[in-house]
Short mmCIF file of C-alpha atoms in Angstrom, two decimals:
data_model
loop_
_atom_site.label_atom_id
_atom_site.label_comp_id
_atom_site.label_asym_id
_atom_site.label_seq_id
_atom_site.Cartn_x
_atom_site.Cartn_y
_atom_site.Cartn_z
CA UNK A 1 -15.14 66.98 2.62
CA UNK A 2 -18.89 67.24 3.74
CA UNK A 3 -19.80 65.94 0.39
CA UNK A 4 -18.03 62.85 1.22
CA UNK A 5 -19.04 62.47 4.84
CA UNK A 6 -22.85 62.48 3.31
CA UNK A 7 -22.07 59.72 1.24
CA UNK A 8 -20.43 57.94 3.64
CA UNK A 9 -23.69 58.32 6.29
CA UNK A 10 -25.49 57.08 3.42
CA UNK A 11 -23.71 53.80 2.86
CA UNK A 12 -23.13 52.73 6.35
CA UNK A 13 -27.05 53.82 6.57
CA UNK A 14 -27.68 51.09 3.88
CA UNK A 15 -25.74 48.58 5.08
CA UNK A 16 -26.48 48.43 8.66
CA UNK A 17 -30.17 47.54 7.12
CA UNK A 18 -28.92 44.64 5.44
CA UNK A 19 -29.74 41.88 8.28
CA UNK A 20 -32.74 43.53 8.81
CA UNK A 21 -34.46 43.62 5.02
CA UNK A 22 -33.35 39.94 4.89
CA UNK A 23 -34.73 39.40 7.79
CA UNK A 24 -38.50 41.59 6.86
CA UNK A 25 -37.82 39.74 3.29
CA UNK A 26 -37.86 36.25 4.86
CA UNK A 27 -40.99 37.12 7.37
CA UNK A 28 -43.12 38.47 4.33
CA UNK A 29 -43.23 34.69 3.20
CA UNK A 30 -46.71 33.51 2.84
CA UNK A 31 -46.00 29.61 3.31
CA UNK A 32 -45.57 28.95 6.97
CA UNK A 33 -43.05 25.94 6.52
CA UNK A 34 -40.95 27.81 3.80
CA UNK A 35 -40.53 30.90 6.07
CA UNK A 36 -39.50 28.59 8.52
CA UNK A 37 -36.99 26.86 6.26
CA UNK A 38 -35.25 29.90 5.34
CA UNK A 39 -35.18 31.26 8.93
CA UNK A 40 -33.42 28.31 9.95
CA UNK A 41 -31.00 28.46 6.39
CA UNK A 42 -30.25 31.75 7.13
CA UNK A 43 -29.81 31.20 11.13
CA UNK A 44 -27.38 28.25 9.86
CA UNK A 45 -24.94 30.52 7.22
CA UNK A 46 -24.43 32.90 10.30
CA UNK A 47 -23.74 30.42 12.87
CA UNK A 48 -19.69 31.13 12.95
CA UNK A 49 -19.92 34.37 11.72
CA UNK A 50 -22.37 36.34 13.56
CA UNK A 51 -23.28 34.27 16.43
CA UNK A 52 -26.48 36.80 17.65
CA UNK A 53 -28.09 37.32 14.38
CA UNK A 54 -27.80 33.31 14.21
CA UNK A 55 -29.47 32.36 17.55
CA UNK A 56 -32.16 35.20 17.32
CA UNK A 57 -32.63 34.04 13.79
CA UNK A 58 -33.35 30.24 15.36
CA UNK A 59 -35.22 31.80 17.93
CA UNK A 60 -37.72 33.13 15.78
CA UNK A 61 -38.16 29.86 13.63
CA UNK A 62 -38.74 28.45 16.75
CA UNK A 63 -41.65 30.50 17.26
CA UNK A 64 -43.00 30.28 13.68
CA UNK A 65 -42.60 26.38 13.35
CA UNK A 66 -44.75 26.60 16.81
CA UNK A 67 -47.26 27.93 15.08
CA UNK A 68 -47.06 25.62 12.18
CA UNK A 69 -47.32 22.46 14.64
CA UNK A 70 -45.03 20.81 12.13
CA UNK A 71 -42.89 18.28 14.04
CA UNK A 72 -40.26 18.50 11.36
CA UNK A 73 -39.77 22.25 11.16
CA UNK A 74 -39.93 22.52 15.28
CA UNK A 75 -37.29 20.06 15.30
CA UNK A 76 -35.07 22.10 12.55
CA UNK A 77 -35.31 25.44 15.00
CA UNK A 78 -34.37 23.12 17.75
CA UNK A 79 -31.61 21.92 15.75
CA UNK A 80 -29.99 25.35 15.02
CA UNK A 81 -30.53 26.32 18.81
CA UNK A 82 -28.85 23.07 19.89
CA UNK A 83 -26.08 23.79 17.70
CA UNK A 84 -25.45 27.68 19.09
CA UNK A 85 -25.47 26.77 22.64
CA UNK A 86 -23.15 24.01 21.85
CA UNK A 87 -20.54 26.46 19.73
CA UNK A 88 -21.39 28.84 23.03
CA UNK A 89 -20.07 26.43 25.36
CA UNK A 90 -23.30 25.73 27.31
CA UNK A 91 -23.66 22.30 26.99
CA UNK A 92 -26.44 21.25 29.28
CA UNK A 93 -29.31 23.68 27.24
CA UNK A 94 -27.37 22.16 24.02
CA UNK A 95 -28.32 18.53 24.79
CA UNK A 96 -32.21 19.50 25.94
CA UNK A 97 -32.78 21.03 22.33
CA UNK A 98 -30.88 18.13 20.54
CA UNK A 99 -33.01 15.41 22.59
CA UNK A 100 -36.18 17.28 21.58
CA UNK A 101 -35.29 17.74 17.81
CA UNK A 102 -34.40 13.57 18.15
CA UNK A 103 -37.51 12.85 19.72
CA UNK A 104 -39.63 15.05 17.53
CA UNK A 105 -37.60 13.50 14.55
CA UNK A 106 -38.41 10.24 15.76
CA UNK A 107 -42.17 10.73 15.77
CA UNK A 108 -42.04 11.18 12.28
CA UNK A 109 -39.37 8.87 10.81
CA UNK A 110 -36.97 11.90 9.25
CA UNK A 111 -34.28 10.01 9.11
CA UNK A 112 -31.55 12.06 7.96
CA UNK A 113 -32.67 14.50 10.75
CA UNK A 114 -32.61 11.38 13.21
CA UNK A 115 -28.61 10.63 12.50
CA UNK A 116 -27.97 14.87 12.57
CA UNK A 117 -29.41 14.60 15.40
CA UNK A 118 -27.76 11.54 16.71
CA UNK A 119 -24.33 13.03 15.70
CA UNK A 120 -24.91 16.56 17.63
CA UNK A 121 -25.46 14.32 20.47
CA UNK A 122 -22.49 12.56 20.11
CA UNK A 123 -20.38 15.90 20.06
CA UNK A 124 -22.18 17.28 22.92
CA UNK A 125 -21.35 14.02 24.64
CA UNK A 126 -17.87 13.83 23.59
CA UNK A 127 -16.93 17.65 25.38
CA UNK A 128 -18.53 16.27 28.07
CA UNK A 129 -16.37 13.15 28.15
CA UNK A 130 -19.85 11.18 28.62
CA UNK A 131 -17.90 8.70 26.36
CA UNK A 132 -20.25 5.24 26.28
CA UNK A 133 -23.34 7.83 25.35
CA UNK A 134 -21.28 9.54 22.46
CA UNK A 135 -20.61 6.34 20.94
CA UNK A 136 -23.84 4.91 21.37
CA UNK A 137 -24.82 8.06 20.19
CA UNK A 138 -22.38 8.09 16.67
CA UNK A 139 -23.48 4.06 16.05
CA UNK A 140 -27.20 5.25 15.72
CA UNK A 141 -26.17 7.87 13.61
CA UNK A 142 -24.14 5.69 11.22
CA UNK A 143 -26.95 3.42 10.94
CA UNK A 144 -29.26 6.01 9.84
CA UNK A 145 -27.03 7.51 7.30
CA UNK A 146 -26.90 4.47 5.85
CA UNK A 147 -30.22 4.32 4.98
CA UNK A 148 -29.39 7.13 2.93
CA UNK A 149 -26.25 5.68 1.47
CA UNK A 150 -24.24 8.87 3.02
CA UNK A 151 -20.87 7.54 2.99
CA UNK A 152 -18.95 10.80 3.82
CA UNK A 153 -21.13 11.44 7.07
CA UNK A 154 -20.89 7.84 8.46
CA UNK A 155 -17.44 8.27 7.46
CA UNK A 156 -16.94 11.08 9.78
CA UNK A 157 -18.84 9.68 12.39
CA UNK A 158 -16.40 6.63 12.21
CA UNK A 159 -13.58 9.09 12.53
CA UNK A 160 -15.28 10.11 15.68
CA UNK A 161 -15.59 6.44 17.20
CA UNK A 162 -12.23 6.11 16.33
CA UNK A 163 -10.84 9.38 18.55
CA UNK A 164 -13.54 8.20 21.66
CA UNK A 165 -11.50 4.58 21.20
CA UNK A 166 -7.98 6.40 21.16
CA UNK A 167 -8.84 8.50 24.29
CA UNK A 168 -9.72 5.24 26.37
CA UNK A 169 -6.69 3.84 24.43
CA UNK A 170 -8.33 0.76 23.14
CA UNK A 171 -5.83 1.47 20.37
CA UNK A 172 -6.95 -1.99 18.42
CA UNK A 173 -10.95 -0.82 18.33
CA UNK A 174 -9.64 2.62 17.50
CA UNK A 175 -7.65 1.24 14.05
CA UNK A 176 -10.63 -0.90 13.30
CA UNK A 177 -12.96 2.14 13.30
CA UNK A 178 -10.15 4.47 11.55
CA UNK A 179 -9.52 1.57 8.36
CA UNK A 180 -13.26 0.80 8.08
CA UNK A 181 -13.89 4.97 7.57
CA UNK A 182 -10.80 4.73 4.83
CA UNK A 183 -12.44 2.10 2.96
CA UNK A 184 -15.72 3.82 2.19
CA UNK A 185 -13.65 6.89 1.10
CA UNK A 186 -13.53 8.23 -2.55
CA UNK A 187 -10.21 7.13 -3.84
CA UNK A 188 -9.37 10.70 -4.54
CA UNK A 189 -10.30 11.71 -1.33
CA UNK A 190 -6.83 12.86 -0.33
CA UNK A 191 -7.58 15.11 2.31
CA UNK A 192 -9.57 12.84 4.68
CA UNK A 193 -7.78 10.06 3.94
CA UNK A 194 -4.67 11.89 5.18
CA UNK A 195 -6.42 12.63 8.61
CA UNK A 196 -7.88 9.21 8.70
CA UNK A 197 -3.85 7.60 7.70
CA UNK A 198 -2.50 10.04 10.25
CA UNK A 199 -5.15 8.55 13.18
CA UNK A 200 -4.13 5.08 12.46
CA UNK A 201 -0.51 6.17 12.67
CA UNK A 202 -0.49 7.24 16.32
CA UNK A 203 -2.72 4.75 17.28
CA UNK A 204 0.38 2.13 16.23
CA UNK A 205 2.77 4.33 18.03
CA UNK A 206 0.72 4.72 20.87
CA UNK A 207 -0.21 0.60 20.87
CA UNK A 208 3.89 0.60 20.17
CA UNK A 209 4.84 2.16 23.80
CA UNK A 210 1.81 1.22 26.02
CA UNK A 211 4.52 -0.64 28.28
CA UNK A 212 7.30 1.54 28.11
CA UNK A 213 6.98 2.28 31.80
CA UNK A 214 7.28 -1.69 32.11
CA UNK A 215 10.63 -1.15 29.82
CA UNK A 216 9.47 -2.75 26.77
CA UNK A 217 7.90 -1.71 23.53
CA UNK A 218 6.59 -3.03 20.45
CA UNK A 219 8.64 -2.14 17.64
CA UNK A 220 6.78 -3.81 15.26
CA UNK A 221 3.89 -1.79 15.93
CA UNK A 222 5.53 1.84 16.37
CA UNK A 223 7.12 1.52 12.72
CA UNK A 224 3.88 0.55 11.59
CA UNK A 225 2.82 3.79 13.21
CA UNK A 226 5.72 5.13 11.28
CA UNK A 227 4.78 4.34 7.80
CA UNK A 228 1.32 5.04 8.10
CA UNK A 229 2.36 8.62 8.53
CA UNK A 230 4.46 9.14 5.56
CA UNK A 231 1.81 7.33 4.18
CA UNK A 232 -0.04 10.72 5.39
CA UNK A 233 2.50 12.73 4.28
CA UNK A 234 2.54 11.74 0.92
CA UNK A 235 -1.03 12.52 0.07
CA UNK A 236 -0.59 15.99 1.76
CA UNK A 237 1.72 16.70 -0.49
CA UNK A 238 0.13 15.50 -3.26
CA UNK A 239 -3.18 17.40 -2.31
CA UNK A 240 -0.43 20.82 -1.82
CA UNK A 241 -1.58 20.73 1.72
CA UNK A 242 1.88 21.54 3.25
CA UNK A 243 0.65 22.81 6.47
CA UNK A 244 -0.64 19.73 7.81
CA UNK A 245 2.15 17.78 6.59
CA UNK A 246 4.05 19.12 10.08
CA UNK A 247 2.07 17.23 11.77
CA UNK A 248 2.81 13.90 10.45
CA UNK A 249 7.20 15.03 10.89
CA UNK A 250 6.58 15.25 14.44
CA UNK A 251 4.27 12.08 14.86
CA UNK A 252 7.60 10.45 12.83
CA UNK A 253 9.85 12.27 15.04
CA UNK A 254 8.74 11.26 18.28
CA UNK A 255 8.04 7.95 17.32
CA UNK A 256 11.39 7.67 16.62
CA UNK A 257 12.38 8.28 20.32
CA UNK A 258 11.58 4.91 21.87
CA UNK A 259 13.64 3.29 18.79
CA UNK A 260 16.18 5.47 20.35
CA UNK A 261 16.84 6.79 16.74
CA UNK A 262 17.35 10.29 18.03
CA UNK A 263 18.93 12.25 14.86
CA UNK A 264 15.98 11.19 12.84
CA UNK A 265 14.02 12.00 15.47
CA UNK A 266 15.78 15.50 15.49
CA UNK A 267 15.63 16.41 12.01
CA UNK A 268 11.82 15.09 11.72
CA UNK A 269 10.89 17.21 14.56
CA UNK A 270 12.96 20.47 13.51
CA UNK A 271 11.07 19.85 10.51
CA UNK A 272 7.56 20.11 12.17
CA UNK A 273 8.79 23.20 13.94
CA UNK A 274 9.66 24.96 11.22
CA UNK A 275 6.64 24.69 9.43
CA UNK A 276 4.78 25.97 12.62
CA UNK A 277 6.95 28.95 12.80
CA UNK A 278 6.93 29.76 9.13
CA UNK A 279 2.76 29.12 9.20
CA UNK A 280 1.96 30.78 12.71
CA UNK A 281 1.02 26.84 13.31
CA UNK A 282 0.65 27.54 17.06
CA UNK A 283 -1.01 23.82 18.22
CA UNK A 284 1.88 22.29 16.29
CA UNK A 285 4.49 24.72 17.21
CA UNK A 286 3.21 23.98 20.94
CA UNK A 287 3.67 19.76 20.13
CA UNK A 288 6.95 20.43 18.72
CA UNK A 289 8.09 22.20 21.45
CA UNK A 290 7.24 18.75 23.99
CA UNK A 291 8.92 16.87 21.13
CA UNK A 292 11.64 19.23 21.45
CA UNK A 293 11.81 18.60 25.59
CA UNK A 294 11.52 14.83 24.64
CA UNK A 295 14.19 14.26 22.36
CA UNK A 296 16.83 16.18 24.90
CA UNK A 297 15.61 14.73 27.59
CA UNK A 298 15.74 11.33 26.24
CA UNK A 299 19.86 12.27 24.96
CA UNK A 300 20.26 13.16 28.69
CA UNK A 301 20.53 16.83 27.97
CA UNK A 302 18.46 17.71 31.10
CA UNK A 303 19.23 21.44 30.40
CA UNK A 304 17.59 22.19 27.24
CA UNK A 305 14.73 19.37 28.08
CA UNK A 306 13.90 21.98 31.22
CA UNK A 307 14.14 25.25 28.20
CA UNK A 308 12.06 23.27 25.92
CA UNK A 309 9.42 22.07 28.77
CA UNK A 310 9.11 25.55 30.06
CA UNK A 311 8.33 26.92 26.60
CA UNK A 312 5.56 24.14 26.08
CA UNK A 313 3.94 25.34 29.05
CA UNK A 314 4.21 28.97 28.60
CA UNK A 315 2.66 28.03 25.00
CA UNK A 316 0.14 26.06 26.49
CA UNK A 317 -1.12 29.14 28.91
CA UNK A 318 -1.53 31.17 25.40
CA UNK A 319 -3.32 28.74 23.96
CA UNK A 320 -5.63 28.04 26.29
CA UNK A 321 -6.43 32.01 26.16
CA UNK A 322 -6.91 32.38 22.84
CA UNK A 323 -9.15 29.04 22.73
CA UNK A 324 -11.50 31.15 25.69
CA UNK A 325 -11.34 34.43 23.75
CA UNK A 326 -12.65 32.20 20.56
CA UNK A 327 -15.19 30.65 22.79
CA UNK A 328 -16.31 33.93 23.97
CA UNK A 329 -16.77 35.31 20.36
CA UNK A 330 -19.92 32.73 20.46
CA UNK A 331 -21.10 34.12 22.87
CA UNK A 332 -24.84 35.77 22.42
CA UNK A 333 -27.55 37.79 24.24
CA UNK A 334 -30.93 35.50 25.16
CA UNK A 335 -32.95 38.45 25.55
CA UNK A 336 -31.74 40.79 22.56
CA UNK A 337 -34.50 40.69 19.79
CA UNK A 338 -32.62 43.18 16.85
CA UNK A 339 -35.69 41.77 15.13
CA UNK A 340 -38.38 43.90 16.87
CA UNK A 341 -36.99 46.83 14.79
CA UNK A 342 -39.89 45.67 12.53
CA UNK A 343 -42.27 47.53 14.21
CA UNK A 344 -40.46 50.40 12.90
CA UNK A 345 -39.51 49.33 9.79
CA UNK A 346 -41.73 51.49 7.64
CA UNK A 347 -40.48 54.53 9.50
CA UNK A 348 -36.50 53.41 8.73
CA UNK A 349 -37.74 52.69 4.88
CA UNK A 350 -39.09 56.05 4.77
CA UNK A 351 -36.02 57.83 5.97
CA UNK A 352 -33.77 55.29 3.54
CA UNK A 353 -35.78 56.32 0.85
CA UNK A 354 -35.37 60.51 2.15
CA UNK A 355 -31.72 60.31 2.16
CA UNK A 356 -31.65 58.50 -1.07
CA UNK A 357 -34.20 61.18 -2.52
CA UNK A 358 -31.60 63.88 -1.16
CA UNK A 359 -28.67 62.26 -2.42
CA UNK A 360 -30.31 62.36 -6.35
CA UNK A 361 -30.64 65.67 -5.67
CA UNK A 362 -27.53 66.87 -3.96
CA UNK A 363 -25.21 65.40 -7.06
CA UNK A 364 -26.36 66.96 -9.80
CA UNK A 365 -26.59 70.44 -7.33
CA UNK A 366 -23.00 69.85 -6.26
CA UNK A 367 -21.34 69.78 -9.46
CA UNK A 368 -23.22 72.26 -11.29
CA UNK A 369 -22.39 74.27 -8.69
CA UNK A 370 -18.64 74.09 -9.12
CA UNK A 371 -18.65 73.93 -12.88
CA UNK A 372 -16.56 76.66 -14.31
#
């Protein structure tokens, strides 16, 4: 039993070093720029994973590219910092590293750091519902990428001009923005075509029953709405991504409502349900249930609407938990530098290379000990 407790110290011994011999690998780089460059690669690869290593890795190719007075590597370690206080949630230091990457980036003409810088903007400015700056923001980034013929980034940037439009429900700018993104799409592109055919799809619907408070919709437009999500559906299934595919049954379910063609509404929205439940799907399982309150409430079952509401916002309350709890799990420590273990480091690779001595030893000792 001690035996294996030994070898168990030993392992977790050598693998709690693993950050840190990276780390001591990375700083032993003679070329300024290139230890910069992998500080900030590494800092990147660890972003969702291990938030603190992440921002103390981007701290510290801050301070190197300092030293390097590059404009271009200061403006990659603002980059990665701008990007961890924006996954943190603190959006105000997020926007003051992103400006100064996009003005350093500006200096010098990097243009593909110009539009990644453009687009951080544009998602800082977006949770911020600053939404005339995040578009102005996305345009400049679209017409940097296309100096660079990036299709799938000013694709995606498109997409996000597209939701800004939707929110302000300028549902005819939002289409435009969704069909030009599907155009520049590889034809096998399933996947983000999907999104992109989904997008359009409520946009009809929701361009469908702007006046239904007036008592009049557009039928025209909400069966539009309506095909363009099977349209979805199809590919999703063709690209065996089933999961997704529940949310296109409830778009077609509750667009179905106003057309007052309630059992296809029903069985498109039981659909969309089930596939939450059987997928842990909780955002869809939380839409279906409002679907759900909908659809009776629209057959004048007031009873089950009331069930079905109540569930929604008991849903909703977990949700917004679990999205806090995710938020927190970005969270990091400013002033916690793991990396000033380097100091030490000789000391820790001399007693590494002690217990490794020992354990060469001990083997051999152990079994010749017990060998009959």
């Amino acid at each position: 039993m001690r035996f294996f407790l030994f070898l168990f110290f030993i392992s977790f011994s050598i693998h709690a070093q693993d950050n840190d011999t990276l780390f001591s690998r990375i700083i032993s780089v003679q070329n300024d720029t290139e230890r910069v460059n992998q500080l900030y690669k590494r800092g990147f690869s660890l972003r969702n994973q291990n938030p603190q290593w992440a921002f103390e890795y981007g701290k510290r190719a801050e301070t190197e590219a300092l030293k390097t007075k590059s404009k271009k590597h200061i403006a990659k370690s603002y980059n990665l910092l701008g990007i961890m206080f924006y996954k943190r949630g603190n959006y105000r230091t997020a926007m003051r590293y992103h400006k100064q990457a996009l003005h350093l980036r500006e200096k010098i003409n990097d243009v593909l750091g110009i539009a990644q810088s453009q687009t951080n903007l544009g998602n800082v400015y977006s949770d911020i519902e600053m939404l005339y700056e995040a578009e102005e923001a996305y345009l400049n980034a679209i017409k940097a990428y296309k100096q660079s013929g990036n299709n799938e980034k000013i694709a995606d940037c498109l997409l996000n001009i597209g939701v800004l439009k939707h929110k302000q429900k300028q549902y005819d700018a939002a289409i435009g923005s969704y069909k030009m993104a599907t155009e520049i799409l590889p034809m096998n592109d399933y996947y983000s075509k999907a999104i992109f055919l989904t997008n359009i799809g409520e946009a009809y619907v929701g361009k469908g029953v702007i006046d239904m408070l007036k008592g009049t919709i557009d039928k025209e437009m909400i069966e539009k709405g309506i095909a363009y999500n099977q349209d979805a559906l199809k590919l999703r299934l063709m690209a065996d991504n089933y999961l997704e595919t529940g949310d296109n049954y409830l778009n077609i379910g509750e667009a179905h409502l106003p057309l007052g063609n309630f059992d296809k509404a029903k069985y498109y929205i039981d659909t969309a349900l089930y596939i939450a439940n059987k997928n842990n799907y909780f955002e869809l399982r939380y839409q279906a249930y409002k679907g759900l309150a909908l659809y009776h409430n629209e057959t004048k079952n007031f009873k089950e609407a009331f069930i079905w509401l109540k569930k929604y916002y008991d849903l909703g309350d977990s949700i917004i938990a679990m999205q806090a709890e995710d938020k927190r799990q970005f969270d990091f420590d400013e002033e916690a530098e793991h990396y000033q273990y380097q100091k030490h480091q000789a000391l820790h690779n001399v007693w590494l290379l002690v217990s490794v001595f020992a354990l060469v030893i001990f083997i051999p000792f152990y079994f010749i000990r017990f060998k009959r």
